[in-house]
Every structure is written in structure tokens, then in C-alpha cells.
Short mmCIF file of C-alpha atoms in Angstrom, two decimals:
data_model
loop_
_atom_site.label_atom_id
_atom_site.label_comp_id
_atom_site.label_asym_id
_atom_site.label_seq_id
_atom_site.Cartn_x
_atom_site.Cartn_y
_atom_site.Cartn_z
CA MET A 1 -54.84 -9.59 -16.61
CA TRP A 2 -55.85 -12.82 -18.27
CA HIS A 3 -59.47 -11.76 -19.08
CA GLY A 4 -61.07 -14.68 -17.28
CA LEU A 5 -59.26 -17.46 -19.23
CA SER A 6 -59.29 -20.79 -17.51
CA PHE A 7 -56.63 -23.52 -17.04
CA ILE A 8 -58.10 -25.32 -20.02
CA ASP A 9 -57.63 -22.34 -22.22
CA PHE A 10 -54.02 -22.06 -21.43
CA SER A 11 -53.51 -25.73 -21.75
CA LEU A 12 -54.79 -25.64 -25.23
CA ILE A 13 -52.46 -22.80 -26.10
CA GLY A 14 -49.55 -24.65 -24.56
CA ILE A 15 -50.40 -27.84 -26.46
CA TYR A 16 -50.60 -25.92 -29.74
CA PHE A 17 -47.18 -24.39 -29.39
CA ALA A 18 -45.72 -27.85 -28.22
CA VAL A 19 -47.31 -29.55 -31.32
CA ILE A 20 -45.75 -26.80 -33.62
CA LEU A 21 -42.26 -27.13 -32.15
CA CYS A 22 -42.39 -30.99 -32.10
CA LEU A 23 -43.56 -31.06 -35.67
CA GLY A 24 -40.69 -28.73 -36.79
CA TYR A 25 -38.22 -31.10 -34.97
CA PHE A 26 -39.53 -34.43 -36.26
CA VAL A 27 -40.21 -33.54 -39.89
CA GLY A 28 -36.66 -32.13 -40.17
CA LYS A 29 -34.96 -34.96 -38.22
CA GLY A 30 -32.13 -36.51 -40.27
CA ASP A 31 -32.00 -33.75 -42.89
CA LYS A 32 -28.36 -32.87 -43.54
CA ASP A 33 -28.23 -30.98 -46.77
CA ASP A 34 -29.44 -27.89 -48.63
CA ASP A 35 -31.70 -29.98 -50.82
CA SER A 36 -33.77 -31.20 -47.83
CA PHE A 37 -33.82 -27.84 -46.03
CA PHE A 38 -34.88 -25.68 -48.92
CA ILE A 39 -37.02 -27.95 -51.10
CA GLY A 40 -37.74 -30.89 -48.81
CA SER A 41 -35.82 -33.20 -51.18
CA ARG A 42 -38.94 -32.82 -53.36
CA ARG A 43 -40.74 -35.43 -51.37
CA VAL A 44 -43.52 -33.35 -49.78
CA PRO A 45 -47.01 -34.72 -50.66
CA TRP A 46 -49.02 -32.54 -53.06
CA PHE A 47 -51.90 -32.37 -50.57
CA ALA A 48 -49.68 -30.91 -47.87
CA VAL A 49 -48.41 -28.26 -50.29
CA LEU A 50 -52.12 -27.55 -51.14
CA CYS A 51 -52.95 -27.14 -47.47
CA SER A 52 -49.98 -24.99 -46.95
CA LEU A 53 -50.86 -22.64 -49.80
CA VAL A 54 -54.42 -22.35 -48.45
CA ALA A 55 -53.16 -21.81 -44.88
CA THR A 56 -50.78 -19.10 -46.06
CA GLU A 57 -53.78 -17.21 -47.39
CA VAL A 58 -55.80 -17.89 -44.30
CA SER A 59 -53.37 -15.89 -42.17
CA ALA A 60 -54.14 -13.55 -39.30
CA MET A 61 -55.06 -10.89 -41.92
CA THR A 62 -57.87 -13.17 -43.22
CA PHE A 63 -58.84 -14.37 -39.78
CA LEU A 64 -59.19 -10.87 -38.26
CA GLY A 65 -59.64 -8.66 -41.36
CA THR A 66 -62.13 -10.51 -43.65
CA PRO A 67 -64.96 -10.76 -41.17
CA GLY A 68 -64.62 -7.03 -40.85
CA THR A 69 -65.37 -6.65 -44.52
CA GLY A 70 -68.39 -8.92 -44.20
CA PHE A 71 -69.57 -6.90 -41.18
CA SER A 72 -69.32 -3.44 -42.80
CA GLN A 73 -69.65 -4.21 -46.54
CA ASN A 74 -70.65 -7.38 -48.47
CA PHE A 75 -69.41 -10.44 -50.37
CA ASN A 76 -67.76 -8.38 -53.19
CA TYR A 77 -64.33 -9.63 -52.01
CA LEU A 78 -65.04 -13.02 -53.53
CA GLN A 79 -64.78 -11.50 -56.97
CA PHE A 80 -61.07 -11.21 -56.31
CA GLY A 81 -61.11 -15.05 -55.98
CA ILE A 82 -62.36 -15.58 -59.55
CA GLY A 83 -59.33 -13.67 -60.94
CA SER A 84 -57.13 -15.59 -58.52
CA ILE A 85 -58.23 -18.94 -59.99
CA PHE A 86 -57.35 -17.73 -63.57
CA ALA A 87 -54.05 -16.62 -62.23
CA ARG A 88 -53.21 -19.94 -60.64
CA ILE A 89 -54.06 -21.73 -63.85
CA PHE A 90 -51.72 -19.32 -65.74
CA ILE A 91 -48.96 -19.79 -63.14
CA ALA A 92 -49.29 -23.53 -63.23
CA SER A 93 -49.04 -23.60 -67.02
CA VAL A 94 -46.21 -21.07 -67.53
CA PHE A 95 -44.28 -20.39 -64.32
CA LEU A 96 -44.21 -23.84 -62.80
CA THR A 97 -43.24 -25.43 -66.04
CA ALA A 98 -40.22 -23.02 -66.24
CA PHE A 99 -39.20 -23.64 -62.63
CA TYR A 100 -39.28 -27.32 -62.93
CA SER A 101 -37.56 -27.46 -66.31
CA LYS A 102 -34.22 -27.53 -64.62
CA ARG A 103 -35.27 -28.48 -61.05
CA TYR A 104 -34.46 -25.00 -59.61
CA PHE A 105 -33.95 -24.57 -55.85
CA SER A 106 -35.65 -21.02 -56.08
CA ILE A 107 -37.18 -18.76 -58.51
CA TYR A 108 -34.06 -16.57 -58.34
CA GLN A 109 -32.04 -19.33 -59.95
CA TYR A 110 -34.32 -19.11 -62.91
CA LEU A 111 -34.16 -15.33 -63.03
CA GLY A 112 -30.32 -15.56 -63.02
CA ASP A 113 -30.27 -18.05 -65.87
CA ARG A 114 -32.84 -16.22 -67.92
CA PHE A 115 -31.98 -12.56 -67.34
CA GLY A 116 -28.58 -12.39 -65.64
CA HIS A 117 -27.20 -11.91 -62.15
CA LYS A 118 -28.20 -8.25 -61.89
CA THR A 119 -31.83 -9.14 -62.24
CA LYS A 120 -31.41 -12.12 -59.86
CA TYR A 121 -29.85 -10.08 -57.04
CA THR A 122 -32.25 -7.08 -57.55
CA ALA A 123 -35.21 -9.49 -57.20
CA VAL A 124 -33.66 -10.98 -54.01
CA VAL A 125 -33.14 -7.59 -52.34
CA TYR A 126 -36.71 -6.51 -53.24
CA PHE A 127 -38.14 -9.79 -51.91
CA ILE A 128 -36.30 -9.50 -48.51
CA LEU A 129 -37.44 -5.85 -48.08
CA THR A 130 -41.01 -6.37 -49.17
CA ARG A 131 -41.25 -9.71 -47.30
CA LEU A 132 -40.01 -8.13 -44.08
CA MET A 133 -42.77 -5.42 -44.37
CA ALA A 134 -45.59 -7.73 -45.33
CA SER A 135 -44.67 -10.49 -42.69
CA GLY A 136 -44.28 -7.68 -40.15
CA VAL A 137 -47.82 -6.54 -40.77
CA ARG A 138 -49.18 -10.15 -40.52
CA LEU A 139 -47.14 -10.71 -37.35
CA LEU A 140 -48.44 -7.54 -35.77
CA MET A 141 -52.11 -8.38 -36.65
CA ALA A 142 -51.76 -11.83 -35.05
CA CYS A 143 -50.02 -10.43 -31.89
CA ILE A 144 -52.62 -7.63 -31.52
CA GLY A 145 -55.39 -10.23 -31.59
CA VAL A 146 -53.69 -12.42 -29.01
CA SER A 147 -52.74 -9.49 -26.87
CA VAL A 148 -56.33 -8.21 -26.75
CA ILE A 149 -57.88 -11.63 -26.13
CA LEU A 150 -55.30 -12.82 -23.55
CA GLY A 151 -54.57 -9.37 -21.97
CA VAL A 152 -50.83 -9.98 -22.46
CA PRO A 153 -48.43 -7.07 -23.38
CA LEU A 154 -47.98 -6.81 -27.13
CA GLU A 155 -44.20 -6.90 -26.71
CA TRP A 156 -44.39 -10.37 -25.10
CA CYS A 157 -46.68 -11.70 -27.84
CA LEU A 158 -44.25 -10.51 -30.47
CA LEU A 159 -41.25 -12.10 -28.80
CA VAL A 160 -42.94 -15.49 -28.29
CA PHE A 161 -44.31 -15.69 -31.81
CA MET A 162 -40.93 -14.78 -33.41
CA LEU A 163 -39.03 -17.26 -31.22
CA VAL A 164 -41.41 -20.14 -31.96
CA ALA A 165 -41.44 -19.45 -35.65
CA MET A 166 -37.62 -19.20 -35.86
CA VAL A 167 -37.08 -22.37 -33.79
CA TYR A 168 -39.38 -24.66 -35.83
CA THR A 169 -38.20 -23.22 -39.15
CA SER A 170 -34.46 -23.65 -38.37
CA MET A 171 -35.03 -27.18 -37.16
CA GLY A 172 -37.19 -28.45 -39.95
CA GLY A 173 -36.68 -26.09 -42.95
CA ILE A 174 -39.31 -25.83 -45.67
CA LYS A 175 -40.91 -29.11 -44.57
CA ALA A 176 -41.55 -27.62 -41.03
CA VAL A 177 -43.08 -24.57 -42.64
CA ILE A 178 -45.39 -26.65 -44.78
CA TRP A 179 -46.50 -29.13 -42.11
CA THR A 180 -47.07 -26.48 -39.50
CA ASP A 181 -49.03 -24.54 -42.10
CA VAL A 182 -51.29 -27.69 -42.33
CA VAL A 183 -51.90 -27.66 -38.54
CA GLN A 184 -52.42 -23.88 -38.55
CA GLY A 185 -54.89 -24.09 -41.42
CA ILE A 186 -56.88 -26.71 -39.61
CA VAL A 187 -57.02 -24.60 -36.53
CA PHE A 188 -57.98 -21.47 -38.43
CA ILE A 189 -60.78 -23.12 -40.41
CA SER A 190 -62.13 -25.09 -37.45
CA ALA A 191 -62.22 -21.87 -35.37
CA GLY A 192 -64.18 -20.26 -38.21
CA LEU A 193 -66.74 -23.02 -38.34
CA ILE A 194 -67.13 -23.06 -34.56
CA THR A 195 -67.68 -19.27 -34.52
CA VAL A 196 -70.46 -19.63 -37.17
CA CYS A 197 -72.16 -22.44 -35.21
CA PHE A 198 -71.95 -20.44 -32.00
CA ILE A 199 -73.65 -17.44 -33.55
CA ILE A 200 -76.28 -19.50 -35.33
CA ASN A 201 -77.05 -21.25 -32.05
CA HIS A 202 -77.59 -17.88 -30.40
CA ILE A 203 -79.70 -15.91 -32.90
CA GLY A 204 -80.70 -18.48 -35.48
CA TRP A 205 -79.93 -19.07 -39.18
CA SER A 206 -83.02 -17.23 -40.43
CA GLU A 207 -82.08 -14.08 -38.48
CA ILE A 208 -78.68 -13.91 -40.11
CA ILE A 209 -80.05 -14.57 -43.60
CA SER A 210 -82.91 -12.01 -43.35
CA LEU A 211 -80.79 -9.17 -41.85
CA GLY A 212 -77.94 -9.94 -44.30
CA LYS A 213 -80.30 -9.76 -47.22
CA ALA A 214 -82.09 -6.64 -46.06
CA SER A 215 -78.76 -4.78 -45.64
CA GLY A 216 -77.27 -6.01 -48.95
CA ARG A 217 -74.43 -7.99 -47.14
CA PHE A 218 -74.79 -10.90 -49.53
CA GLU A 219 -74.04 -9.06 -52.76
CA PHE A 220 -71.47 -11.06 -54.62
CA ILE A 221 -71.16 -9.56 -58.16
CA HIS A 222 -70.93 -5.74 -58.28
CA THR A 223 -72.24 -4.89 -61.73
CA LYS A 224 -72.33 -1.05 -61.72
CA PRO A 225 -70.56 1.80 -59.92
CA THR A 226 -72.00 3.44 -56.91
CA GLU A 227 -71.25 7.03 -58.30
CA PRO A 228 -72.46 8.51 -61.51
CA GLY A 229 -70.25 9.41 -64.57
CA MET A 230 -67.99 7.50 -66.93
CA MET A 231 -64.94 7.72 -64.78
CA ALA A 232 -66.72 5.88 -62.04
CA TRP A 233 -66.35 2.69 -64.03
CA LEU A 234 -62.59 2.94 -63.58
CA LYS A 235 -62.58 4.21 -59.99
CA ASP A 236 -64.85 1.67 -58.22
CA SER A 237 -62.49 -1.20 -57.31
CA ASN A 238 -65.39 -3.49 -56.39
CA LEU A 239 -66.71 -3.55 -59.99
CA TRP A 240 -66.63 -7.16 -61.21
CA PHE A 241 -64.11 -6.72 -64.12
CA LEU A 242 -61.71 -4.56 -62.02
CA ALA A 243 -61.97 -6.94 -59.04
CA ILE A 244 -61.23 -10.02 -61.27
CA LEU A 245 -58.38 -8.24 -62.92
CA ASN A 246 -56.99 -7.12 -59.53
CA GLY A 247 -57.30 -10.74 -58.36
CA PHE A 248 -55.48 -12.02 -61.44
CA ILE A 249 -52.56 -9.51 -61.17
CA GLY A 250 -52.25 -9.76 -57.44
CA THR A 251 -52.18 -13.58 -57.36
CA ALA A 252 -49.85 -13.87 -60.36
CA ALA A 253 -47.35 -11.66 -58.45
CA ALA A 254 -47.75 -13.42 -55.13
CA PHE A 255 -47.84 -16.98 -56.24
CA GLY A 256 -45.60 -16.70 -59.34
CA THR A 257 -42.89 -14.33 -58.21
CA ASP A 258 -42.87 -14.33 -54.35
CA GLN A 259 -40.35 -16.85 -53.08
CA ASP A 260 -42.20 -17.17 -49.74
CA ILE A 261 -45.10 -18.88 -51.53
CA THR A 262 -43.53 -20.33 -54.62
CA GLN A 263 -40.89 -22.24 -52.54
CA ARG A 264 -43.62 -24.36 -51.14
CA VAL A 265 -44.68 -25.50 -54.61
CA LEU A 266 -41.11 -26.41 -55.49
CA THR A 267 -41.10 -29.18 -52.86
CA CYS A 268 -43.52 -31.38 -54.93
CA LYS A 269 -41.99 -34.47 -56.58
CA ASP A 270 -42.87 -33.32 -60.11
CA VAL A 271 -44.49 -30.54 -62.02
CA ALA A 272 -47.83 -32.32 -62.32
CA SER A 273 -48.17 -32.51 -58.56
CA ALA A 274 -47.13 -28.88 -58.19
CA LYS A 275 -49.76 -27.71 -60.75
CA LYS A 276 -52.43 -29.78 -58.93
CA SER A 277 -51.66 -28.10 -55.64
CA MET A 278 -51.56 -24.64 -57.19
CA ILE A 279 -54.80 -24.87 -59.16
CA LEU A 280 -56.85 -26.61 -56.47
CA SER A 281 -55.79 -24.05 -53.84
CA GLY A 282 -57.68 -21.40 -55.82
CA PHE A 283 -60.89 -23.25 -55.79
CA ILE A 284 -60.63 -24.07 -52.06
CA SER A 285 -59.70 -20.48 -51.05
CA ILE A 286 -63.04 -19.05 -52.31
CA PRO A 287 -65.30 -20.99 -49.94
CA ILE A 288 -62.86 -20.35 -47.05
CA ALA A 289 -62.98 -16.59 -47.82
CA GLY A 290 -66.77 -16.97 -47.93
CA LEU A 291 -66.78 -18.54 -44.55
CA PHE A 292 -64.98 -15.63 -42.92
CA LEU A 293 -67.13 -13.15 -44.80
CA PHE A 294 -70.19 -14.97 -43.47
CA ILE A 295 -68.78 -14.60 -40.01
CA GLY A 296 -68.74 -10.92 -40.52
CA VAL A 297 -72.34 -10.93 -41.65
CA SER A 298 -73.29 -13.10 -38.62
CA LEU A 299 -71.54 -10.75 -36.32
CA PHE A 300 -73.45 -7.85 -37.95
CA ALA A 301 -76.74 -9.71 -37.32
CA TYR A 302 -75.64 -10.66 -33.78
CA TYR A 303 -74.91 -7.13 -32.70
#
């Protein structure tokens, strides 16, 4: 049932869950009011917020999905990151300035003041519904991966993941979410680096590079459509200008109007720290995405 996993494997898993729960307890210890629970009393260091933003992007979707893109396609996905950087600069300049102008608890307070209560509550309802669906997909992706690797029934994985997340979030509020994101981000990125080293050790760096180049896996900028005709310039989503535009719009929506992400940025002590976290996260996310795409290319060469 356990697919040959050893005592050490299960010990590491147990330690990881223990660290997450303990972190949730200790960072929230002594917090008594809404200010500390929802915005961390605006005392969360900017670098922790930065790590949390990056870790939020390096979710199970990135960990399990992005290597699949590198395996079957190429590096065109990184074009999205260029547009994402421009979007974060825009968000930092416009959105965060507005959110910090009156020290709002949430983006919905701003919407209420700016556009009225109908807009505020409509946005809240849409956020809850769409967040439930999006988080459900991410949770399912993670649990499927764990279920396959450990040979544990999917229902048990879902139950354990939900319970752990609810416990540490309820104990520590937004600070628990941010600091556990830091731990999770370190685990994700470390696992990615170890995977690359493992494959390089087995087949060699030159083999990965030569096979990747021969199959076009390292194409970064997609300059012309794969199909003939004028309409192909608007239908091929991997074309550089469409990918960059997509990255800009998608990131502006996620990081500027999604409470799940924006709430993290509101925990910084001032708008300058928030802007620093937001903009730097865009520059860091591109090499991390490149790492997981390279894992996909390495797996392609390996198999």
C-alpha cells in the first residue's frame, strides 16, 4: 500500500506537518484582535510577504503541472512572466497606493468606499465562489499527487490536508498563512533543485541540453504562429504579444483584485515595503517557473 516508502520517508512527512502546525500556533500566540488576525498588525517583514507571494504561485499546480509543459512543449510559458512583471509594477503603483491610503483591512473596504456597498458585496460573493473552485482544484492536484506517491486513498489525503490547513490558519491567522507559505516555498523549490540534480547525475547535463535543443524544448519567445493565415496571429496564445498581454491581465486580476493574494501584501508595515514585495516577486517567479520547466525537459530527456 505504501509503495516501498521507508520509516525515514514517513518521519519527514510527520516532521513537516508538525512544523506547519507549530508555526501556526506560535506566530499567532498572543493575538487577540481582528487587526492581528487579518493583517498581522502590519508587522510582517516584507521578505516574508515576498516569499509568501512566490510560494502562492509555486503551488501544487506549478509543482505538478509546469514540468508537464516543459516535457510536452517548450519554454513559451515564461513569456507570461514578462507580462506578469509589468502587471506587478502597475499594481504596486496604482492598487497598493489606494489600498494603503486609508489603511484598509481588505480590498473590499476600498470597493465599498469607492463604489458603494452593492459593488462591495457583489465582489465578496464572487470571490468566495471563485476561490472555492480555484482552491478546490489546487487541493485536488496536491492530494492526487500525494495519493499516487504514497498509495493512500484520495479521500484520506483530502481530509488530512483540509484539517491541517484549517487548524494552522485558525490558530495564527494571516501570519500563519504567510510563514507557512515561506516553509512550503522552501520545500517546493528545494525539491525542484534536488530533482534536477538527480536527473543530471543519471544522464548528464549535455544529454539534457542536446535533446532539449534538438526537439525545440528551449524555445522561449514564440515569434510567429504555427498555422498560416492572418487570423492565426490572434488564435495562437503562445505568440509573444498575446502571452505577455495574457500575463499582464491575469496577474493584474489575481494580485490586484483577489483577496487571497492581496491580503498578504496588506500585512506590510507601509506601502513602500508592500511595493517592494510585489515587484520583486515577479522577478523571482520567472526563474522558479524556468526551474520547473527545465525539470520537464530533463524528464523528457531521461525517458
